[in-house]
Amino acid sequence: MGPIDQSEALHRRARAFIEASLLPDAAGSPGAGRAAAASPPQGAGERGALPETFDALAIALARHQAAHCAPVARLFEARGADVAAMERAAQIPAVPCDVFRFARVAAHPPEADERVFRTSGTSLGAASRGEHPFRTTATYELAALTWGERLLWPDGARLRALVLAPPLHEAPDSSLGFMIDHFAARLSGPASWHVRGGELDAAGFARVCAEARAAGEPAIVLGTSFAFVHLLDHLLQAQLPDGATLLPHGSRVMQTGGYKGRSREVPAEELRASIARSLGVPLSHVVGEYGMTELSSQLYEGTLAAALGGTPRAAPGLYHAPPWTRVTAVDPETLAPLPAGAIGLARIVDLANVDSAVAIQTADRVRVTAEGVELLGRASGAPPRGCSIAIDQMLGGDA
């Protein structure tokens, strides 16, 4: 079997795992996804309806990637990691996000790319944009849609989509734009985009909100945190009748990205409260999303799902990972796993990352507990030493 056929077989296994992980078990209790919070205990409760264990699939992906992706192979060799002898996903060396800026992290040739997602490159310039090539987006689409549905529209509501991001044809290499485009198609209601040509169309947004109010159609507003900041600046001037809200009952919001812009920084809770107040939605219905170009899966706050009765009570600021990912806090120097509740850098094993790197090392500070993943911001300055060493190893250095 050639590399492309191997990849296709692994994608089928990954999609089967994703689909099975959200099914109720034989006794009728919720699947893992309903309570999905942080990393599950190793091997705990993984059989049952699942076609294989998390660890078995993660190691199969790591073996494929080490065999066909040179940077991954170099990292494994530098770490003395014997992929043939691995038994647990925790043994897989994690690829730092920065490597995607310096090397092609893909187990297939460029001519087999279906799509390439690129990082924004705002801090280091367009020449330093990271790239994540996809041989197929089928597994990405399944992961995004199934977890988005679970945490953003678990009630099955028919929602109008209002997007505070460029349409996909203006930013075809944006993973966020790709995901939102698929959300809009799945929701099947009217959809409108309100960032075009680099400009926010606040008047158009207000007009569509008025249409939604008149029709009594709930909406979901999807966008980056600072798109909301700029939108709210415009909405402060909006005039509504006493007691009226900008959006109809049942509406909700997904916001993503950092809270520090080029000119100012807005605390997360302050922005959440401002969005809820200005758009007329409950605080619980403002949901944070955590994702990155280098991953194929996303994490969400569970407040909306909890408010609608789909999951246990969830606190804002705690992000829920899907059951096909594992998030671990690791030591910034050694990259060794830390105890639950300790603050470290997020290491993420993502079974939907079939053709790149199944284990990703981020520079995001997190606290991981059984209740979820708390995001504490980026590590300041240069990449922490452990990540720097790993990058050097992947690029052929001697560190």
Coordinates of C-alpha atoms in Angstrom, one line a residue:
M1 CA 0.0 0.0 0.0
G2 CA 1.4 3.4 -1.0
P3 CA 1.6 6.5 1.1
I4 CA -1.6 8.0 -0.3
D5 CA -3.6 4.8 0.2
Q6 CA -2.2 4.6 3.7
S7 CA -3.3 8.2 4.3
E8 CA -6.8 7.5 3.0
A9 CA -7.1 4.4 5.3
L10 CA -6.0 6.5 8.3
H11 CA -8.5 9.2 7.4
R12 CA -11.3 6.6 7.4
R13 CA -10.1 5.4 10.8
A14 CA -10.0 8.9 12.2
R15 CA -13.5 9.7 10.9
A16 CA -14.9 6.5 12.3
F17 CA -13.4 7.4 15.7
I18 CA -14.8 10.9 15.6
E19 CA -18.3 9.6 14.7
A20 CA -18.3 6.9 17.3
S21 CA -16.9 9.1 20.1
L22 CA -20.1 11.2 20.1
L23 CA -22.6 8.3 20.1
P24 CA -24.5 7.3 23.3
D25 CA -23.2 4.1 24.7
A26 CA -25.1 0.9 24.7
A27 CA -26.7 1.7 28.1
G28 CA -28.0 5.0 26.7
S29 CA -25.7 7.4 28.6
P30 CA -24.2 10.3 26.8
G31 CA -21.2 9.8 24.6
A32 CA -17.8 11.2 25.6
G33 CA -18.5 14.4 23.7
R34 CA -21.4 15.5 25.9
A35 CA -19.1 16.0 28.9
A36 CA -16.0 16.6 26.9
A37 CA -13.6 18.7 29.0
A38 CA -9.9 18.0 29.4
S39 CA -7.8 15.0 28.6
P40 CA -9.4 11.7 29.6
P41 CA -7.4 9.2 31.8
Q42 CA -5.2 7.0 29.7
G43 CA -7.2 4.1 28.4
A44 CA -10.2 4.8 30.6
G45 CA -13.5 3.9 29.1
E46 CA -12.2 4.0 25.5
R47 CA -13.5 0.7 24.3
G48 CA -17.2 0.1 24.1
A49 CA -18.6 1.8 21.0
L50 CA -15.2 3.1 19.8
P51 CA -13.6 1.2 16.9
E52 CA -10.2 1.4 18.6
T53 CA -8.4 3.2 21.4
F54 CA -7.3 6.8 21.2
D55 CA -3.7 5.6 21.8
A56 CA -3.7 3.0 19.0
L57 CA -4.9 5.5 16.4
A58 CA -2.6 8.2 17.6
I59 CA 0.4 5.9 17.3
A60 CA -0.7 4.7 13.9
L61 CA -0.8 8.3 12.7
A62 CA 2.6 9.0 14.3
R63 CA 4.1 6.1 12.5
H64 CA 2.7 7.2 9.1
Q65 CA 4.0 10.8 9.7
A66 CA 7.4 9.7 10.8
A67 CA 7.7 7.5 7.7
H68 CA 6.7 10.2 5.2
C69 CA 7.4 13.6 6.8
A70 CA 11.1 14.5 7.1
P71 CA 10.7 17.1 9.9
V72 CA 8.7 14.7 12.0
A73 CA 11.2 11.9 11.4
R74 CA 14.1 14.2 12.4
L75 CA 12.4 15.2 15.6
F76 CA 11.7 11.6 16.5
E77 CA 15.3 10.6 15.8
A78 CA 16.7 13.6 17.8
R79 CA 14.5 12.6 20.8
G80 CA 15.4 8.9 20.6
A81 CA 11.8 8.1 20.1
D82 CA 11.2 4.6 18.7
V83 CA 7.9 4.9 17.0
A84 CA 7.7 1.2 16.5
A85 CA 7.8 0.6 20.3
M86 CA 5.4 3.3 21.3
E87 CA 2.3 2.3 23.2
R88 CA 0.8 5.6 24.4
A89 CA 0.0 8.9 22.7
A90 CA 1.9 10.6 25.5
Q91 CA 5.2 9.1 24.1
I92 CA 4.8 10.9 20.8
P93 CA 7.2 13.9 20.5
A94 CA 5.1 17.0 19.8
V95 CA 5.8 19.3 16.9
P96 CA 6.1 23.0 17.9
C97 CA 3.7 25.3 16.0
D98 CA 6.6 27.5 14.9
V99 CA 7.9 24.6 12.8
F100 CA 5.0 25.1 10.4
R101 CA 6.6 28.5 9.5
F102 CA 10.0 27.0 8.6
A103 CA 9.3 23.6 7.1
R104 CA 6.6 21.7 5.2
V105 CA 4.9 19.5 7.8
A106 CA 3.1 17.0 5.5
A107 CA 3.2 13.3 4.8
H108 CA 2.2 13.9 1.2
P109 CA 3.8 15.8 -1.7
P110 CA 2.7 19.4 -2.6
E111 CA 1.0 18.2 -5.8
A112 CA -1.4 16.2 -3.6
D113 CA -2.6 19.3 -1.6
E114 CA -6.3 19.9 -1.7
R115 CA -6.0 23.0 0.4
V116 CA -3.3 24.8 2.4
F117 CA -4.3 26.8 5.5
R118 CA -1.9 29.7 6.5
T119 CA -1.5 31.6 9.7
S120 CA -2.2 35.3 9.7
G121 CA 1.4 36.3 9.9
T122 CA 0.5 39.6 11.6
S123 CA 3.4 39.7 14.0
L124 CA 6.2 38.4 11.8
G125 CA 5.1 39.5 8.3
A126 CA 3.7 37.6 5.4
A127 CA 7.0 35.8 4.7
S128 CA 6.8 34.1 8.0
R129 CA 3.3 32.7 7.7
G130 CA 2.9 29.1 8.9
E131 CA 1.4 26.6 6.5
H132 CA -0.7 23.5 7.1
P133 CA -1.2 21.4 4.0
F134 CA -4.2 19.1 3.7
R135 CA -4.4 16.2 1.3
T136 CA -8.1 16.1 2.0
T137 CA -10.3 18.3 4.2
A138 CA -12.9 15.6 4.8
T139 CA -11.7 14.7 8.3
Y140 CA -11.3 18.4 9.2
E141 CA -14.8 19.2 8.1
L142 CA -16.3 16.3 10.1
A143 CA -14.4 17.3 13.2
A144 CA -15.3 21.0 12.9
L145 CA -19.0 20.4 12.2
T146 CA -19.7 17.7 14.7
W147 CA -18.0 19.6 17.6
G148 CA -19.4 22.9 16.5
E149 CA -22.9 21.5 16.5
R150 CA -22.4 20.0 19.9
L151 CA -21.2 23.3 21.5
L152 CA -22.7 26.0 19.4
W153 CA -26.1 24.8 18.2
P154 CA -26.9 21.7 20.3
D155 CA -30.6 22.6 20.2
G156 CA -30.7 22.1 16.4
A157 CA -32.0 25.6 15.9
R158 CA -32.3 27.0 12.4
L159 CA -29.9 30.0 12.7
R160 CA -29.2 33.0 10.5
A161 CA -25.3 33.3 10.3
L162 CA -23.8 36.8 10.6
V163 CA -20.0 36.6 10.0
L164 CA -17.5 39.1 11.2
A165 CA -14.7 37.8 9.0
P166 CA -13.9 38.0 5.3
P167 CA -15.8 35.6 3.0
L168 CA -13.8 32.5 2.0
H169 CA -13.1 33.8 -1.6
E170 CA -11.3 36.8 -0.1
A171 CA -9.3 34.6 2.4
P172 CA -9.1 31.1 0.8
D173 CA -6.2 30.1 3.0
S174 CA -7.9 30.9 6.3
S175 CA -8.9 27.9 8.4
L176 CA -11.3 30.0 10.4
G177 CA -13.0 31.3 7.2
F178 CA -13.2 27.7 5.9
M179 CA -14.8 26.5 9.1
I180 CA -17.3 29.3 9.3
D181 CA -18.2 28.8 5.6
H182 CA -19.1 25.2 6.4
F183 CA -21.0 26.2 9.6
A184 CA -23.1 28.6 7.5
A185 CA -23.9 25.9 5.0
R186 CA -24.8 23.4 7.7
L187 CA -27.1 25.8 9.5
S188 CA -29.0 26.3 6.2
G189 CA -30.4 29.7 7.2
P190 CA -29.5 33.0 5.5
A191 CA -25.9 34.0 5.8
S192 CA -24.1 37.3 5.5
W193 CA -20.5 38.4 5.7
H194 CA -19.7 41.8 7.2
V195 CA -15.9 42.2 6.7
R196 CA -15.1 42.8 3.0
G197 CA -12.0 44.3 1.5
G198 CA -10.6 44.8 4.9
E199 CA -13.5 46.9 6.1
L200 CA -16.1 46.3 8.7
D201 CA -19.6 46.8 7.4
A202 CA -21.3 47.8 10.6
A203 CA -24.3 49.4 8.8
G204 CA -24.9 46.1 6.9
F205 CA -24.6 44.2 10.1
A206 CA -27.2 46.4 11.8
R207 CA -29.5 46.0 8.8
V208 CA -29.4 42.2 8.8
C209 CA -30.0 42.2 12.6
A210 CA -33.1 44.3 11.9
E211 CA -34.2 41.7 9.3
A212 CA -33.7 38.9 11.8
R213 CA -35.7 40.7 14.4
A214 CA -38.6 41.4 12.0
A215 CA -38.6 37.7 10.9
G216 CA -38.2 36.4 14.5
E217 CA -35.2 34.3 13.3
P218 CA -32.5 33.7 15.8
A219 CA -28.9 34.2 14.6
I220 CA -25.4 33.2 15.4
V221 CA -22.7 35.8 15.1
L222 CA -19.3 34.4 14.4
G223 CA -16.1 36.4 14.4
T224 CA -12.8 37.3 15.9
S225 CA -12.6 39.1 19.3
F226 CA -11.3 42.4 17.8
A227 CA -13.9 42.3 15.0
F228 CA -16.4 42.4 17.9
V229 CA -14.5 45.3 19.5
H230 CA -14.7 47.4 16.4
L231 CA -18.4 46.4 15.9
L232 CA -19.3 47.4 19.4
D233 CA -17.7 50.8 18.9
H234 CA -20.2 51.3 16.0
L235 CA -23.2 49.8 17.9
L236 CA -22.8 52.3 20.7
Q237 CA -24.5 54.7 18.4
A238 CA -27.4 52.4 17.5
Q239 CA -30.8 53.5 18.7
L240 CA -33.4 50.8 19.6
P241 CA -36.8 51.1 21.1
D242 CA -37.0 50.7 24.9
G243 CA -36.8 47.0 25.8
A244 CA -35.7 45.9 22.3
T245 CA -32.6 43.8 21.7
L246 CA -30.5 43.9 18.6
L247 CA -30.9 40.1 18.0
P248 CA -34.0 37.9 18.5
H249 CA -34.4 35.5 21.4
G250 CA -32.4 32.3 20.9
S251 CA -29.4 34.0 19.2
R252 CA -25.8 33.3 20.2
V253 CA -22.2 34.3 19.5
M254 CA -19.0 32.6 18.8
Q255 CA -15.8 34.7 19.3
T256 CA -12.3 33.6 18.7
G257 CA -8.7 34.9 18.9
G258 CA -6.8 37.0 21.4
Y259 CA -7.9 40.1 23.3
K260 CA -4.9 42.2 22.5
G261 CA -5.1 44.3 19.4
R262 CA -2.7 46.8 17.7
S263 CA -4.0 49.8 19.7
R264 CA -5.5 48.4 22.9
E265 CA -6.2 45.3 25.0
V266 CA -9.7 44.4 26.2
P267 CA -10.1 41.9 29.1
A268 CA -12.0 38.8 28.1
E269 CA -14.8 39.2 30.6
E270 CA -15.3 42.9 29.7
L271 CA -15.6 42.0 26.1
R272 CA -18.0 39.1 26.8
A273 CA -20.3 41.4 28.9
S274 CA -20.2 44.1 26.2
I275 CA -21.1 41.6 23.4
A276 CA -24.0 40.2 25.5
R277 CA -25.3 43.6 26.4
S278 CA -25.0 45.2 22.9
L279 CA -26.4 42.2 21.0
G280 CA -29.0 41.3 23.6
V281 CA -28.0 37.7 24.2
P282 CA -27.4 36.0 27.6
L283 CA -23.8 35.8 28.9
S284 CA -24.0 32.0 28.6
H285 CA -24.7 32.4 24.9
V286 CA -21.4 34.1 24.2
V287 CA -19.0 31.2 23.5
G288 CA -15.3 31.4 23.1
E289 CA -13.5 29.2 20.5
Y290 CA -9.9 28.1 20.6
G291 CA -8.3 26.8 17.4
M292 CA -5.2 27.3 15.4
T293 CA -4.0 26.7 11.8
E294 CA -1.8 23.9 12.9
L295 CA -4.7 21.8 14.3
S296 CA -7.8 20.2 12.7
S297 CA -10.0 20.4 15.8
Q298 CA -11.3 23.2 18.0
L299 CA -12.1 23.7 21.6
Y300 CA -15.2 25.7 22.9
E301 CA -16.5 27.0 26.1
G302 CA -19.4 24.9 27.3
T303 CA -21.7 27.6 28.7
L304 CA -24.2 27.6 25.9
A305 CA -24.6 23.8 25.8
A306 CA -25.0 23.8 29.6
A307 CA -27.6 26.6 29.5
L308 CA -29.6 24.6 26.9
G309 CA -29.4 21.5 29.0
G310 CA -27.0 19.4 26.9
T311 CA -24.1 19.2 29.4
P312 CA -23.4 19.7 33.1
R313 CA -23.0 23.3 34.3
A314 CA -20.0 25.0 32.7
A315 CA -18.1 28.0 33.8
P316 CA -17.0 30.7 31.3
G317 CA -13.3 30.6 30.5
L318 CA -13.1 26.7 30.6
Y319 CA -12.8 25.2 27.2
H320 CA -14.0 21.7 26.2
A321 CA -11.9 19.6 24.0
P322 CA -13.6 17.0 21.7
P323 CA -13.0 13.3 22.6
W324 CA -10.6 12.8 19.7
T325 CA -8.1 15.3 21.2
R326 CA -6.1 15.3 24.4
V327 CA -4.8 18.5 26.0
T328 CA -2.0 18.4 28.5
A329 CA -0.1 21.1 30.3
V330 CA 3.7 20.6 30.0
D331 CA 6.7 22.2 31.5
P332 CA 8.1 25.0 29.3
E333 CA 11.7 23.8 29.8
T334 CA 11.5 20.1 29.7
L335 CA 8.1 19.6 28.0
A336 CA 7.3 17.0 30.6
P337 CA 3.6 16.6 31.5
L338 CA 2.5 18.5 34.6
P339 CA 0.0 17.4 37.3
A340 CA -3.7 18.4 36.8
G341 CA -4.2 22.0 37.8
A342 CA -0.6 23.1 37.2
I343 CA 0.1 25.9 34.7
G344 CA 2.1 24.9 31.7
L345 CA 2.2 25.0 27.9
A346 CA -0.6 23.3 26.0
R347 CA 0.4 20.1 24.2
I348 CA -2.4 18.9 22.0
V349 CA -2.9 15.4 20.4
D350 CA -5.4 15.8 17.6
L351 CA -6.5 12.6 15.9
A352 CA -7.9 14.7 13.0
N353 CA -4.3 15.8 12.1
V354 CA -3.8 12.8 9.8
D355 CA -1.3 14.1 7.3
S356 CA 0.8 16.5 9.3
A357 CA 1.6 16.1 13.0
V358 CA -0.7 14.3 15.4
A359 CA 0.9 15.9 18.4
I360 CA 1.3 19.7 18.5
Q361 CA 3.3 21.8 21.0
T362 CA 1.9 25.3 21.5
A363 CA 3.2 28.3 23.3
D364 CA -0.1 28.9 24.9
R365 CA -0.2 28.8 28.7
V366 CA -3.0 26.6 30.1
R367 CA -4.3 25.0 33.3
V368 CA -5.9 21.6 32.6
T369 CA -8.4 20.0 35.0
A370 CA -11.3 17.6 34.8
E371 CA -13.6 20.5 34.3
G372 CA -11.8 21.8 31.2
V373 CA -8.9 23.8 29.8
E374 CA -8.3 27.3 31.1
L375 CA -6.5 29.5 28.6
L376 CA -4.0 31.9 30.3
G377 CA -2.5 33.6 27.3
R378 CA 0.6 33.2 25.1
A379 CA 4.0 32.7 26.7
S380 CA 5.7 36.1 26.5
G381 CA 8.8 36.7 24.3
A382 CA 10.7 34.1 22.4
P383 CA 9.5 30.5 22.3
P384 CA 10.2 28.7 25.6
R385 CA 13.4 26.8 25.7
G386 CA 11.8 23.4 25.3
C387 CA 10.0 24.5 22.1
S388 CA 13.2 26.2 20.8
I389 CA 15.2 23.0 21.2
A390 CA 12.5 20.9 19.4
I391 CA 12.4 23.4 16.5
D392 CA 16.2 23.1 16.1
Q393 CA 16.0 19.3 16.2
M394 CA 13.3 19.2 13.5
L395 CA 15.3 21.6 11.3
G396 CA 18.5 19.5 11.6
G397 CA 20.3 21.4 14.4
D398 CA 22.5 19.8 17.0
A399 CA 20.8 21.1 20.2

